[in-house]
Coordinates of N, CA and C in Angstrom, one line a residue:
M1 N 2.1 -31.2 30.3 CA 2.2 -29.8 30.6 C 1.0 -29.4 31.5
T2 N 1.3 -28.5 32.4 CA 0.2 -28.0 33.3 C -0.6 -27.0 32.6
E3 N -1.8 -26.6 33.1 CA -2.7 -25.7 32.5 C -2.0 -24.3 32.4
D4 N -1.2 -23.9 33.4 CA -0.6 -22.6 33.4 C 0.5 -22.6 32.3
E5 N 1.2 -23.7 32.1 CA 2.2 -23.7 31.0 C 1.6 -23.7 29.7
I6 N 0.5 -24.4 29.5 CA -0.3 -24.4 28.2 C -0.8 -23.0 27.9
K7 N -1.3 -22.3 28.9 CA -1.8 -20.9 28.8 C -0.7 -20.0 28.3
K8 N 0.5 -20.1 29.0 CA 1.6 -19.2 28.6 C 2.1 -19.5 27.2
A9 N 2.1 -20.8 26.9 CA 2.5 -21.1 25.5 C 1.6 -20.6 24.5
K10 N 0.3 -20.6 24.7 CA -0.7 -20.1 23.8 C -0.6 -18.6 23.7
E11 N -0.4 -17.9 24.8 CA -0.2 -16.4 24.7 C 1.1 -16.0 23.9
Y12 N 2.1 -16.8 24.1 CA 3.4 -16.6 23.4 C 3.2 -16.8 21.9
N13 N 2.4 -17.8 21.5 CA 2.2 -18.1 20.1 C 1.4 -17.1 19.4
T14 N 0.4 -16.5 20.2 CA -0.5 -15.5 19.6 C 0.3 -14.2 19.3
K15 N 1.3 -13.9 20.1 CA 2.2 -12.8 19.9 C 3.2 -13.0 18.7
L16 N 3.6 -14.3 18.6 CA 4.6 -14.6 17.5 C 3.9 -14.8 16.2
Y17 N 2.6 -15.1 16.2 CA 2.0 -15.5 14.9 C 1.9 -14.4 13.9
P18 N 1.6 -13.1 14.2 CA 1.7 -12.1 13.2 C 3.0 -11.9 12.5
I19 N 4.1 -12.1 13.3 CA 5.5 -12.0 12.7 C 5.7 -13.2 11.7
Y20 N 5.2 -14.3 12.2 CA 5.4 -15.5 11.3 C 4.5 -15.3 10.0
K21 N 3.3 -14.8 10.1 CA 2.4 -14.6 9.0 C 3.0 -13.6 8.0
A22 N 3.6 -12.6 8.6 CA 4.2 -11.5 7.7 C 5.2 -11.9 6.7
F23 N 6.0 -13.0 7.1 CA 7.0 -13.5 6.2 C 6.7 -14.8 5.5
S24 N 5.7 -15.5 6.0 CA 5.5 -16.9 5.5 C 4.2 -17.2 4.8
W25 N 3.3 -16.2 4.7 CA 2.0 -16.5 4.1 C 2.2 -17.0 2.7
D26 N 3.1 -16.5 2.0 CA 3.4 -17.1 0.6 C 4.9 -16.8 0.3
L27 N 5.4 -17.3 -0.8 CA 6.8 -17.2 -1.1 C 7.1 -15.7 -1.6
L28 N 8.2 -15.2 -1.1 CA 8.6 -13.9 -1.5 C 9.7 -14.0 -2.5
F29 N 9.9 -13.0 -3.4 CA 10.9 -13.0 -4.5 C 10.7 -14.2 -5.4
Y30 N 9.5 -14.7 -5.6 CA 9.4 -16.0 -6.3 C 8.5 -15.8 -7.6
Y31 N 7.3 -15.5 -7.4 CA 6.3 -15.6 -8.4 C 6.6 -14.7 -9.6
S32 N 7.1 -13.5 -9.4 CA 7.2 -12.5 -10.4 C 8.4 -12.8 -11.4
I33 N 9.3 -13.7 -10.9 CA 10.5 -14.0 -11.8 C 10.6 -15.5 -12.1
I34 N 9.8 -16.4 -11.6 CA 10.0 -17.8 -11.7 C 9.9 -18.3 -13.2
Y35 N 9.0 -17.7 -13.9 CA 9.0 -18.0 -15.4 C 10.3 -17.7 -16.1
L36 N 10.7 -16.4 -15.9 CA 11.9 -16.0 -16.5 C 13.1 -16.8 -16.0
F37 N 13.1 -17.1 -14.7 CA 14.2 -17.9 -14.2 C 14.3 -19.3 -14.9
L38 N 13.1 -20.0 -14.9 CA 13.1 -21.3 -15.6 C 13.4 -21.2 -17.1
N39 N 13.0 -20.1 -17.7 CA 13.2 -20.0 -19.1 C 14.6 -19.6 -19.5
Q40 N 15.2 -18.7 -18.8 CA 16.5 -18.2 -19.1 C 17.6 -18.9 -18.4
A41 N 17.5 -19.1 -17.1 CA 18.6 -19.7 -16.3 C 18.6 -21.2 -16.5
K42 N 17.4 -21.8 -16.6 CA 17.3 -23.3 -16.7 C 17.0 -23.8 -18.1
G43 N 16.7 -22.8 -19.0 CA 16.6 -23.2 -20.4 C 15.3 -24.0 -20.8
L44 N 14.2 -23.8 -20.0 CA 13.0 -24.5 -20.3 C 12.1 -23.7 -21.2
S45 N 11.4 -24.4 -22.1 CA 10.4 -23.8 -22.9 C 9.1 -23.6 -22.2
T46 N 8.2 -22.8 -22.7 CA 6.9 -22.5 -22.1 C 6.1 -23.8 -21.9
S47 N 6.1 -24.7 -22.8 CA 5.4 -26.0 -22.7 C 5.9 -26.8 -21.5
N48 N 7.3 -26.8 -21.4 CA 7.9 -27.6 -20.3 C 7.6 -26.9 -18.9
I49 N 7.5 -25.6 -18.9 CA 7.2 -24.9 -17.6 C 5.8 -25.2 -17.2
L50 N 4.8 -25.2 -18.2 CA 3.4 -25.5 -17.9 C 3.3 -27.0 -17.5
L51 N 4.1 -27.9 -18.1 CA 4.1 -29.3 -17.7 C 4.5 -29.4 -16.3
A52 N 5.6 -28.8 -15.9 CA 6.1 -28.9 -14.5 C 5.1 -28.2 -13.6
D53 N 4.5 -27.2 -14.0 CA 3.5 -26.5 -13.2 C 2.3 -27.4 -12.8
S54 N 1.9 -28.3 -13.7 CA 0.8 -29.1 -13.5 C 1.0 -30.1 -12.4
F55 N 2.3 -30.4 -12.0 CA 2.6 -31.3 -10.9 C 2.2 -30.7 -9.6
Y56 N 2.1 -29.4 -9.5 CA 1.8 -28.7 -8.2 C 0.4 -29.1 -7.7
P57 N -0.7 -28.8 -8.5 CA -2.0 -29.1 -8.0 C -2.2 -30.7 -7.9
L58 N -1.6 -31.4 -8.8 CA -1.8 -32.9 -8.7 C -1.1 -33.4 -7.4
S59 N 0.0 -32.9 -7.1 CA 0.7 -33.3 -5.8 C -0.1 -32.9 -4.6
K60 N -0.7 -31.7 -4.6 CA -1.5 -31.2 -3.5 C -2.7 -32.2 -3.3
M61 N -3.3 -32.6 -4.3 CA -4.4 -33.5 -4.2 C -3.9 -34.9 -3.6
F62 N -2.7 -35.3 -4.0 CA -2.2 -36.6 -3.5 C -1.8 -36.5 -2.1
F63 N -1.3 -35.4 -1.6 CA -0.8 -35.2 -0.2 C -1.9 -34.9 0.8
E64 N -3.1 -34.4 0.4 CA -4.1 -33.9 1.3 C -4.4 -35.0 2.4
I65 N -4.8 -36.1 2.0 CA -5.3 -37.1 3.0 C -4.2 -37.7 3.8
P66 N -3.0 -38.2 3.2 CA -1.9 -38.7 4.0 C -1.4 -37.7 5.0
F67 N -1.4 -36.4 4.7 CA -0.8 -35.5 5.6 C -1.6 -35.1 6.8
V68 N -2.9 -35.4 6.7 CA -3.8 -35.3 7.8 C -3.3 -36.3 8.9
T69 N -2.9 -37.5 8.5 CA -2.3 -38.4 9.5 C -1.0 -38.0 10.0
V70 N -0.2 -37.3 9.2 CA 1.1 -36.8 9.6 C 0.9 -35.8 10.7
V71 N 0.0 -34.9 10.5 CA -0.3 -33.8 11.5 C -0.8 -34.5 12.8
D72 N -1.6 -35.5 12.7 CA -2.1 -36.2 13.9 C -1.0 -36.9 14.6
K73 N 0.0 -37.4 13.9 CA 1.1 -38.1 14.5 C 2.1 -37.2 15.2
I74 N 2.6 -36.1 14.5 CA 3.7 -35.3 15.0 C 3.2 -34.0 15.6
G75 N 1.9 -33.7 15.5 CA 1.4 -32.4 16.1 C 1.5 -31.2 15.1
K76 N 0.7 -30.2 15.4 CA 0.6 -29.1 14.6 C 1.8 -28.2 14.5
K77 N 2.5 -28.0 15.7 CA 3.7 -27.2 15.7 C 4.8 -27.8 14.9
N78 N 5.0 -29.1 15.1 CA 6.0 -29.8 14.3 C 5.7 -29.9 12.8
S79 N 4.4 -30.0 12.5 CA 4.0 -30.1 11.1 C 4.2 -28.7 10.4
L80 N 4.0 -27.6 11.2 CA 4.2 -26.3 10.7 C 5.6 -26.1 10.4
F81 N 6.5 -26.5 11.3 CA 7.9 -26.4 11.0 C 8.4 -27.2 9.8
L82 N 7.9 -28.5 9.7 CA 8.2 -29.3 8.6 C 7.7 -28.8 7.3
G83 N 6.6 -28.2 7.3 CA 6.1 -27.5 6.1 C 7.0 -26.4 5.5
N84 N 7.5 -25.6 6.4 CA 8.4 -24.5 6.0 C 9.7 -25.1 5.6
V85 N 10.2 -26.1 6.3 CA 11.4 -26.8 5.8 C 11.3 -27.3 4.4
L86 N 10.1 -27.9 4.1 CA 9.9 -28.5 2.8 C 9.9 -27.4 1.7
L87 N 9.3 -26.2 2.1 CA 9.4 -25.1 1.1 C 10.8 -24.6 0.9
A88 N 11.7 -24.6 1.9 CA 13.1 -24.2 1.7 C 13.8 -25.3 0.8
I89 N 13.5 -26.6 1.1 CA 14.1 -27.6 0.2 C 13.6 -27.5 -1.2
G90 N 12.3 -27.2 -1.4 CA 11.8 -27.0 -2.8 C 12.4 -25.9 -3.5
I91 N 12.7 -24.8 -2.8 CA 13.4 -23.7 -3.5 C 14.9 -24.0 -3.7
F92 N 15.5 -24.8 -2.8 CA 16.9 -25.2 -2.9 C 17.1 -26.1 -4.1
V93 N 16.1 -26.9 -4.4 CA 16.1 -27.8 -5.6 C 16.4 -27.1 -6.9
L94 N 15.9 -25.8 -6.9 CA 16.1 -25.0 -8.1 C 17.5 -24.7 -8.4
F95 N 18.4 -24.8 -7.4 CA 19.8 -24.5 -7.5 C 20.5 -25.8 -8.1
I96 N 20.2 -26.9 -7.5 CA 21.1 -28.1 -7.7 C 20.6 -29.0 -8.9
F97 N 19.4 -29.0 -9.3 CA 18.9 -29.9 -10.4 C 18.8 -29.1 -11.7
P98 N 19.1 -29.8 -12.8 CA 19.0 -29.1 -14.1 C 17.7 -29.2 -14.8
G99 N 17.4 -28.3 -15.6 CA 16.3 -28.4 -16.6 C 14.9 -28.7 -16.0
L100 N 14.2 -29.6 -16.7 CA 12.8 -29.9 -16.3 C 12.8 -30.6 -15.0
T101 N 13.8 -31.4 -14.6 CA 13.8 -32.1 -13.4 C 13.7 -31.2 -12.2
C102 N 14.4 -30.1 -12.2 CA 14.3 -29.1 -11.1 C 13.0 -28.5 -10.9
A103 N 12.3 -28.2 -12.1 CA 11.0 -27.6 -12.0 C 9.9 -28.6 -11.5
I104 N 10.0 -29.8 -11.9 CA 9.0 -30.8 -11.5 C 9.2 -31.2 -10.0
L105 N 10.4 -31.5 -9.7 CA 10.7 -31.9 -8.3 C 10.4 -30.7 -7.3
S106 N 10.7 -29.5 -7.7 CA 10.5 -28.3 -6.9 C 9.0 -28.2 -6.6
N107 N 8.2 -28.3 -7.7 CA 6.7 -28.2 -7.6 C 6.1 -29.2 -6.6
I108 N 6.6 -30.5 -6.7 CA 6.1 -31.5 -5.9 C 6.5 -31.2 -4.4
I109 N 7.7 -30.8 -4.1 CA 8.1 -30.5 -2.7 C 7.4 -29.3 -2.2
L110 N 7.2 -28.3 -3.0 CA 6.5 -27.1 -2.6 C 5.0 -27.4 -2.3
A111 N 4.4 -28.3 -3.1 CA 3.0 -28.7 -2.8 C 2.9 -29.4 -1.5
A112 N 3.9 -30.3 -1.2 CA 3.9 -30.9 0.1 C 4.0 -29.9 1.3
G113 N 4.9 -29.0 1.1 CA 5.1 -27.9 2.1 C 3.9 -27.1 2.4
F114 N 3.2 -26.7 1.3 CA 2.0 -25.8 1.4 C 0.8 -26.6 2.0
V115 N 0.7 -27.9 1.7 CA -0.4 -28.7 2.2 C -0.2 -28.7 3.8
L116 N 1.0 -29.0 4.2 CA 1.2 -29.0 5.7 C 0.9 -27.7 6.3
K117 N 1.4 -26.6 5.7 CA 1.2 -25.3 6.2 C -0.3 -24.9 6.3
E118 N -1.0 -25.3 5.2 CA -2.5 -24.9 5.2 C -3.3 -25.8 6.2
L119 N -2.8 -27.0 6.5 CA -3.5 -27.8 7.5 C -3.3 -27.3 8.9
C120 N -2.2 -26.5 9.2 CA -1.9 -26.2 10.5 C -2.0 -24.7 10.9
E121 N -1.7 -23.8 10.0 CA -1.5 -22.4 10.3 C -2.7 -21.8 11.0
S122 N -3.9 -21.9 10.4 CA -5.1 -21.3 11.0 C -5.5 -21.9 12.3
S123 N -5.4 -23.3 12.3 CA -5.8 -24.0 13.6 C -4.8 -23.7 14.7
V124 N -3.5 -23.5 14.4 CA -2.6 -23.1 15.5 C -3.0 -21.8 16.2
L125 N -3.3 -20.8 15.4 CA -3.8 -19.6 15.9 C -5.1 -19.7 16.6
D126 N -6.1 -20.4 16.0 CA -7.4 -20.6 16.6 C -7.3 -21.3 17.9
E127 N -6.5 -22.3 18.1 CA -6.4 -23.0 19.3 C -5.6 -22.3 20.4
C128 N -4.9 -21.3 20.0 CA -4.1 -20.5 21.0 C -4.9 -19.3 21.5
I129 N -6.0 -19.0 21.0 CA -6.8 -17.9 21.5 C -7.7 -18.4 22.7
T130 N -7.4 -17.9 23.9 CA -8.1 -18.4 25.1 C -9.4 -17.7 25.3
N131 N -9.6 -16.5 24.8 CA -10.8 -15.7 25.0 C -11.9 -16.3 24.1
Q132 N -12.8 -17.1 24.6 CA -13.8 -17.8 23.8 C -14.9 -16.8 23.4
E133 N -15.2 -15.8 24.2 CA -16.3 -14.9 23.8 C -16.0 -14.0 22.6
K134 N -14.7 -13.6 22.5 CA -14.3 -12.7 21.4 C -13.3 -13.4 20.5
K135 N -13.5 -14.7 20.4 CA -12.5 -15.5 19.6 C -12.4 -15.1 18.2
R136 N -13.5 -14.9 17.5 CA -13.6 -14.6 16.1 C -12.9 -13.2 15.8
S137 N -13.3 -12.2 16.6 CA -12.7 -10.9 16.4 C -11.2 -10.8 16.7
I138 N -10.8 -11.6 17.7 CA -9.3 -11.6 18.1 C -8.6 -12.3 17.0
F139 N -9.1 -13.5 16.5 CA -8.5 -14.2 15.4 C -8.4 -13.3 14.2
S140 N -9.4 -12.6 13.8 CA -9.4 -11.7 12.6 C -8.3 -10.6 12.8
S141 N -8.3 -10.1 14.0 CA -7.3 -9.0 14.3 C -5.9 -9.4 14.2
I142 N -5.6 -10.6 14.8 CA -4.2 -11.1 14.8 C -3.8 -11.5 13.4
D143 N -4.7 -12.3 12.7 CA -4.4 -12.7 11.4 C -4.3 -11.6 10.4
G144 N -5.2 -10.6 10.6 CA -5.2 -9.4 9.7 C -3.9 -8.6 9.8
R145 N -3.4 -8.5 11.0 CA -2.1 -7.7 11.2 C -1.0 -8.4 10.5
G146 N -0.9 -9.7 10.6 CA 0.1 -10.5 9.9 C 0.0 -10.4 8.4
L147 N -1.3 -10.5 7.9 CA -1.5 -10.5 6.5 C -1.2 -9.1 5.9
S148 N -1.6 -8.0 6.5 CA -1.3 -6.7 6.0 C 0.2 -6.4 6.0
A149 N 0.9 -6.9 7.0 CA 2.4 -6.8 7.0 C 3.0 -7.6 5.9
Y150 N 2.4 -8.8 5.6 CA 2.9 -9.6 4.5 C 2.8 -8.8 3.1
Y151 N 1.6 -8.2 2.9 CA 1.4 -7.5 1.7 C 2.4 -6.3 1.5
F152 N 2.6 -5.7 2.6 CA 3.6 -4.5 2.6 C 5.0 -5.0 2.2
I153 N 5.4 -6.1 2.9 CA 6.7 -6.7 2.6 C 6.8 -7.2 1.2
D154 N 5.7 -7.9 0.7 CA 5.7 -8.4 -0.6 C 5.7 -7.4 -1.7
S155 N 5.1 -6.2 -1.4 CA 5.2 -5.1 -2.4 C 6.6 -4.6 -2.6
I156 N 7.3 -4.5 -1.5 CA 8.7 -4.0 -1.5 C 9.6 -5.1 -2.3
C157 N 9.3 -6.4 -1.9 CA 10.1 -7.4 -2.6 C 9.8 -7.5 -4.1
A158 N 8.6 -7.2 -4.5 CA 8.2 -7.3 -5.9 C 8.9 -6.2 -6.7
V159 N 9.1 -5.0 -6.0 CA 9.8 -3.9 -6.7 C 11.3 -4.2 -6.9
L160 N 11.9 -4.8 -5.8 CA 13.3 -5.1 -5.8 C 13.7 -6.4 -6.7
T161 N 12.7 -7.3 -6.9 CA 13.0 -8.5 -7.6 C 13.5 -8.3 -9.0
S162 N 12.9 -7.4 -9.7 CA 13.3 -7.2 -11.1 C 14.8 -6.6 -11.2
F163 N 15.1 -5.7 -10.2 CA 16.5 -5.2 -10.2 C 17.5 -6.3 -9.9
F164 N 17.2 -7.1 -8.9 CA 18.1 -8.2 -8.6 C 18.2 -9.2 -9.7
F165 N 17.1 -9.5 -10.4 CA 17.1 -10.4 -11.5 C 18.0 -10.0 -12.6
V166 N 18.0 -8.6 -12.9 CA 18.9 -8.1 -13.9 C 20.4 -8.3 -13.6
I167 N 20.7 -8.1 -12.3 CA 22.1 -8.3 -11.8 C 22.5 -9.8 -12.0
N168 N 21.6 -10.6 -11.4 CA 21.9 -12.1 -11.5 C 20.6 -12.8 -11.3
A169 N 20.3 -13.8 -12.2 CA 19.0 -14.5 -12.1 C 18.8 -15.3 -10.9
Y170 N 19.9 -15.6 -10.2 CA 19.8 -16.5 -9.0 C 19.6 -15.7 -7.7
I171 N 19.8 -14.4 -7.8 CA 19.6 -13.6 -6.5 C 18.2 -13.7 -6.0
P172 N 17.1 -13.5 -6.7 CA 15.8 -13.6 -6.1 C 15.5 -15.0 -5.6
I173 N 16.0 -16.0 -6.2 CA 15.8 -17.4 -5.7 C 16.6 -17.6 -4.4
I174 N 17.8 -17.0 -4.3 CA 18.5 -17.1 -3.1 C 17.8 -16.4 -2.0
L175 N 17.3 -15.2 -2.3 CA 16.5 -14.5 -1.2 C 15.3 -15.2 -0.8
C176 N 14.6 -15.8 -1.8 CA 13.4 -16.6 -1.5 C 13.8 -17.8 -0.5
F177 N 14.9 -18.4 -0.8 CA 15.4 -19.5 0.0 C 15.7 -19.0 1.4
A178 N 16.3 -17.8 1.5 CA 16.7 -17.3 2.8 C 15.4 -17.0 3.6
F179 N 14.4 -16.5 3.0 CA 13.1 -16.2 3.7 C 12.5 -17.5 4.2
C180 N 12.6 -18.6 3.4 CA 12.0 -19.9 3.8 C 12.7 -20.4 5.0
V181 N 14.1 -20.2 5.0 CA 14.8 -20.6 6.2 C 14.4 -19.8 7.4
L182 N 14.3 -18.5 7.2 CA 13.8 -17.6 8.3 C 12.4 -18.1 8.8
N183 N 11.5 -18.4 7.9 CA 10.2 -18.9 8.3 C 10.3 -20.2 9.1
S184 N 11.2 -21.1 8.7 CA 11.4 -22.3 9.4 C 11.8 -22.1 10.9
I185 N 12.7 -21.1 11.0 CA 13.2 -20.7 12.4 C 12.1 -20.2 13.2
I186 N 11.3 -19.3 12.6 CA 10.2 -18.7 13.4 C 9.2 -19.8 13.7
A187 N 8.9 -20.7 12.8 CA 7.9 -21.8 13.1 C 8.5 -22.7 14.2
Y188 N 9.8 -22.9 14.2 CA 10.4 -23.7 15.3 C 10.2 -23.0 16.7
K189 N 10.2 -21.7 16.7 CA 10.1 -20.9 17.9 C 8.7 -21.0 18.5
F190 N 7.7 -21.5 17.8 CA 6.4 -21.7 18.4 C 6.5 -22.7 19.5
K191 N 5.8 -22.4 20.6 CA 5.8 -23.4 21.7 C 4.7 -24.4 21.6
N192 N 5.0 -25.6 22.0 CA 4.1 -26.7 21.8 C 3.0 -26.6 22.9
F193 N 1.8 -26.4 22.5 CA 0.7 -26.2 23.5 C -0.2 -27.5 23.6
E194 N 0.2 -28.5 22.8 CA -0.6 -29.7 22.8 C -0.1 -30.6 23.9
N195 N -1.0 -31.3 24.5 CA -0.7 -32.2 25.6 C 0.3 -33.3 25.2
N196 N 1.3 -33.6 26.0 CA 2.3 -34.6 25.6 C 1.8 -36.0 25.9
I197 N 0.7 -36.2 26.5 CA 0.1 -37.5 26.7 C -0.3 -38.1 25.4
K198 N 0.3 -39.2 25.0 CA -0.1 -39.8 23.7 C -1.3 -40.7 23.9
E199 N -2.2 -40.5 23.1 CA -3.4 -41.3 23.1 C -3.2 -42.5 22.2
S200 N -3.7 -43.7 22.7 CA -3.5 -44.9 21.9 C -4.7 -45.0 20.9
K201 N -4.5 -44.3 19.8 CA -5.5 -44.3 18.7 C -4.9 -45.0 17.5
K202 N -5.6 -45.8 16.8 CA -5.2 -46.3 15.6 C -5.8 -45.4 14.4
T203 N -4.9 -45.2 13.5 CA -5.3 -44.4 12.4 C -6.4 -45.0 11.6
N204 N -7.5 -44.3 11.5 CA -8.7 -44.9 10.8 C -8.8 -44.2 9.4
Y205 N -8.2 -44.8 8.4 CA -8.2 -44.2 7.1 C -9.7 -44.3 6.5
S206 N -10.4 -45.3 6.9 CA -11.8 -45.4 6.3 C -12.6 -44.2 6.8
N207 N -12.4 -43.7 8.0 CA -13.1 -42.5 8.5 C -12.8 -41.3 7.6
Y208 N -11.5 -41.1 7.3 CA -11.1 -40.0 6.4 C -11.8 -40.1 5.1
F209 N -11.8 -41.3 4.5 CA -12.4 -41.4 3.2 C -14.0 -41.2 3.2
K210 N -14.6 -41.6 4.3 CA -16.0 -41.4 4.5 C -16.3 -39.9 4.6
Q211 N -15.5 -39.2 5.3 CA -15.7 -37.7 5.4 C -15.5 -37.1 4.1
L212 N -14.4 -37.5 3.3 CA -14.2 -37.0 2.0 C -15.3 -37.3 1.1
K213 N -15.9 -38.5 1.1 CA -17.0 -38.9 0.3 C -18.2 -38.0 0.6
F214 N -18.4 -37.8 1.9 CA -19.6 -36.9 2.3 C -19.4 -35.5 1.8
S215 N -18.1 -35.0 1.8 CA -17.9 -33.6 1.4 C -18.1 -33.5 -0.1
F216 N -17.7 -34.5 -0.9 CA -17.9 -34.4 -2.3 C -19.4 -34.5 -2.7
K217 N -20.1 -35.3 -2.0 CA -21.5 -35.4 -2.2 C -22.2 -34.1 -1.9
Y218 N -21.8 -33.5 -0.8 CA -22.4 -32.2 -0.5 C -22.1 -31.1 -1.6
I219 N -20.8 -31.1 -2.1 CA -20.4 -30.1 -3.1 C -21.2 -30.3 -4.3
F220 N -21.3 -31.6 -4.8 CA -22.0 -31.9 -6.1 C -23.5 -31.6 -6.0
K221 N -24.0 -31.7 -4.8 CA -25.5 -31.4 -4.7 C -25.8 -29.9 -4.6
S222 N -24.8 -29.1 -4.3 CA -25.0 -27.7 -4.2 C -24.6 -27.0 -5.5
N223 N -25.6 -26.3 -6.1 CA -25.3 -25.6 -7.3 C -24.4 -24.4 -7.1
R224 N -24.5 -23.8 -6.0 CA -23.7 -22.6 -5.7 C -22.2 -23.0 -5.6
L225 N -21.9 -24.1 -4.9 CA -20.5 -24.6 -4.7 C -20.0 -25.1 -6.0
R226 N -20.8 -25.8 -6.8 CA -20.3 -26.3 -8.1 C -20.0 -25.1 -9.0
N227 N -20.8 -24.1 -9.1 CA -20.5 -22.9 -9.9 C -19.3 -22.1 -9.4
L228 N -19.2 -22.1 -8.0 CA -18.0 -21.4 -7.4 C -16.7 -22.1 -7.8
I229 N -16.7 -23.4 -7.7 CA -15.5 -24.2 -8.1 C -15.2 -24.0 -9.6
L230 N -16.2 -24.1 -10.4 CA -16.0 -23.9 -11.9 C -15.4 -22.5 -12.2
F231 N -16.0 -21.5 -11.5 CA -15.5 -20.1 -11.7 C -14.0 -20.0 -11.3
V232 N -13.7 -20.5 -10.1 CA -12.3 -20.4 -9.6 C -11.3 -21.1 -10.5
A233 N -11.7 -22.3 -11.0 CA -10.9 -23.1 -11.9 C -10.6 -22.4 -13.2
L234 N -11.7 -21.8 -13.8 CA -11.6 -21.1 -15.1 C -10.8 -19.8 -14.9
F235 N -11.1 -19.1 -13.8 CA -10.4 -17.8 -13.5 C -8.9 -18.1 -13.3
S236 N -8.5 -19.1 -12.5 CA -7.1 -19.4 -12.3 C -6.4 -19.8 -13.5
R237 N -7.0 -20.6 -14.4 CA -6.4 -20.9 -15.7 C -6.2 -19.7 -16.6
I238 N -7.2 -18.9 -16.7 CA -7.1 -17.7 -17.5 C -6.0 -16.8 -17.0
T239 N -6.0 -16.5 -15.7 CA -4.9 -15.6 -15.2 C -3.5 -16.2 -15.3
R240 N -3.5 -17.6 -15.1 CA -2.1 -18.2 -15.2 C -1.6 -18.1 -16.7
Y241 N -2.5 -18.4 -17.7 CA -2.0 -18.4 -19.1 C -1.8 -17.0 -19.5
S242 N -2.6 -16.0 -19.0 CA -2.3 -14.6 -19.3 C -1.0 -14.2 -18.7
F243 N -0.7 -14.7 -17.5 CA 0.6 -14.4 -16.9 C 1.8 -14.9 -17.7
Y244 N 1.7 -16.1 -18.2 CA 2.8 -16.7 -19.0 C 2.9 -16.0 -20.3
S245 N 1.7 -15.6 -20.9 CA 1.8 -14.8 -22.2 C 2.5 -13.5 -22.0
Y246 N 2.2 -12.8 -20.9 CA 2.8 -11.6 -20.5 C 4.3 -11.8 -20.3
K247 N 4.7 -12.8 -19.6 CA 6.1 -13.1 -19.4 C 6.8 -13.4 -20.7
Q248 N 6.2 -14.1 -21.7 CA 6.8 -14.3 -23.0 C 7.0 -13.0 -23.7
F249 N 6.0 -12.1 -23.6 CA 6.1 -10.8 -24.3 C 7.3 -10.0 -23.7
I250 N 7.4 -10.0 -22.4 CA 8.5 -9.3 -21.7 C 9.8 -9.9 -22.1
N251 N 9.8 -11.2 -22.2 CA 11.1 -11.9 -22.5 C 11.5 -11.6 -23.9
R252 N 10.6 -11.5 -24.9 CA 10.9 -11.2 -26.2 C 11.4 -9.7 -26.3
C253 N 10.7 -8.8 -25.6 CA 11.2 -7.4 -25.6 C 12.6 -7.3 -25.0
W254 N 12.8 -8.1 -23.9 CA 14.1 -8.1 -23.3 C 15.2 -8.6 -24.2
N255 N 15.0 -9.7 -25.0 CA 16.0 -10.2 -25.9 C 16.2 -9.3 -27.1
T256 N 15.2 -8.6 -27.5 CA 15.4 -7.6 -28.6 C 16.0 -6.3 -28.2

């Protein structure tokens, strides 16, 4: 690609990014009903749902390092598209597999999709901003527009989710799948701004592990980071279990 073509591709991507962020920052029509869906439509107990849920963070830890190589091989734009496709597949799995199998397999595929998205999304926008002097403010402005639009859309979806779930438990999951497909289409519309010249590099896994080892050493030496990780872990567990307790309460009230 010529410099002019790369510049035009980057400008196009910065205009498209807020639209992409507005629909794809997280799953829509999913979190507020997933417990009830797995409990009522798939017949899973709370313990089975928590067991399936544990596969999500474990899978993310497993995919982190290998997917860095995947991004290096196929590029950020293709990785972003693949990540959104995996999210669509993860939601589709909820339709076709029964019971505990669907929940575990869905969590594994969703973890893979989110890892790819998290590796690429911010860097795609960052590398597409050509104004180096005001890069931070421009990045915050573009990312903020997309994020605020997402919260607006998510609030509307959250209100509608319960009504759709009463009509049919599968409707919110179908809508979530539809948005994942839409996100995949938008991600595919991003123009490739990376140079097509392939560099003859051998994947150096030892370098990745050295960087990972250095990061962990830095974290464990820092009291602030250790306390921050402990707080986030405890807070996420408390909120998650409180969420499931609340869902159980709602479920009991619904059945009575």
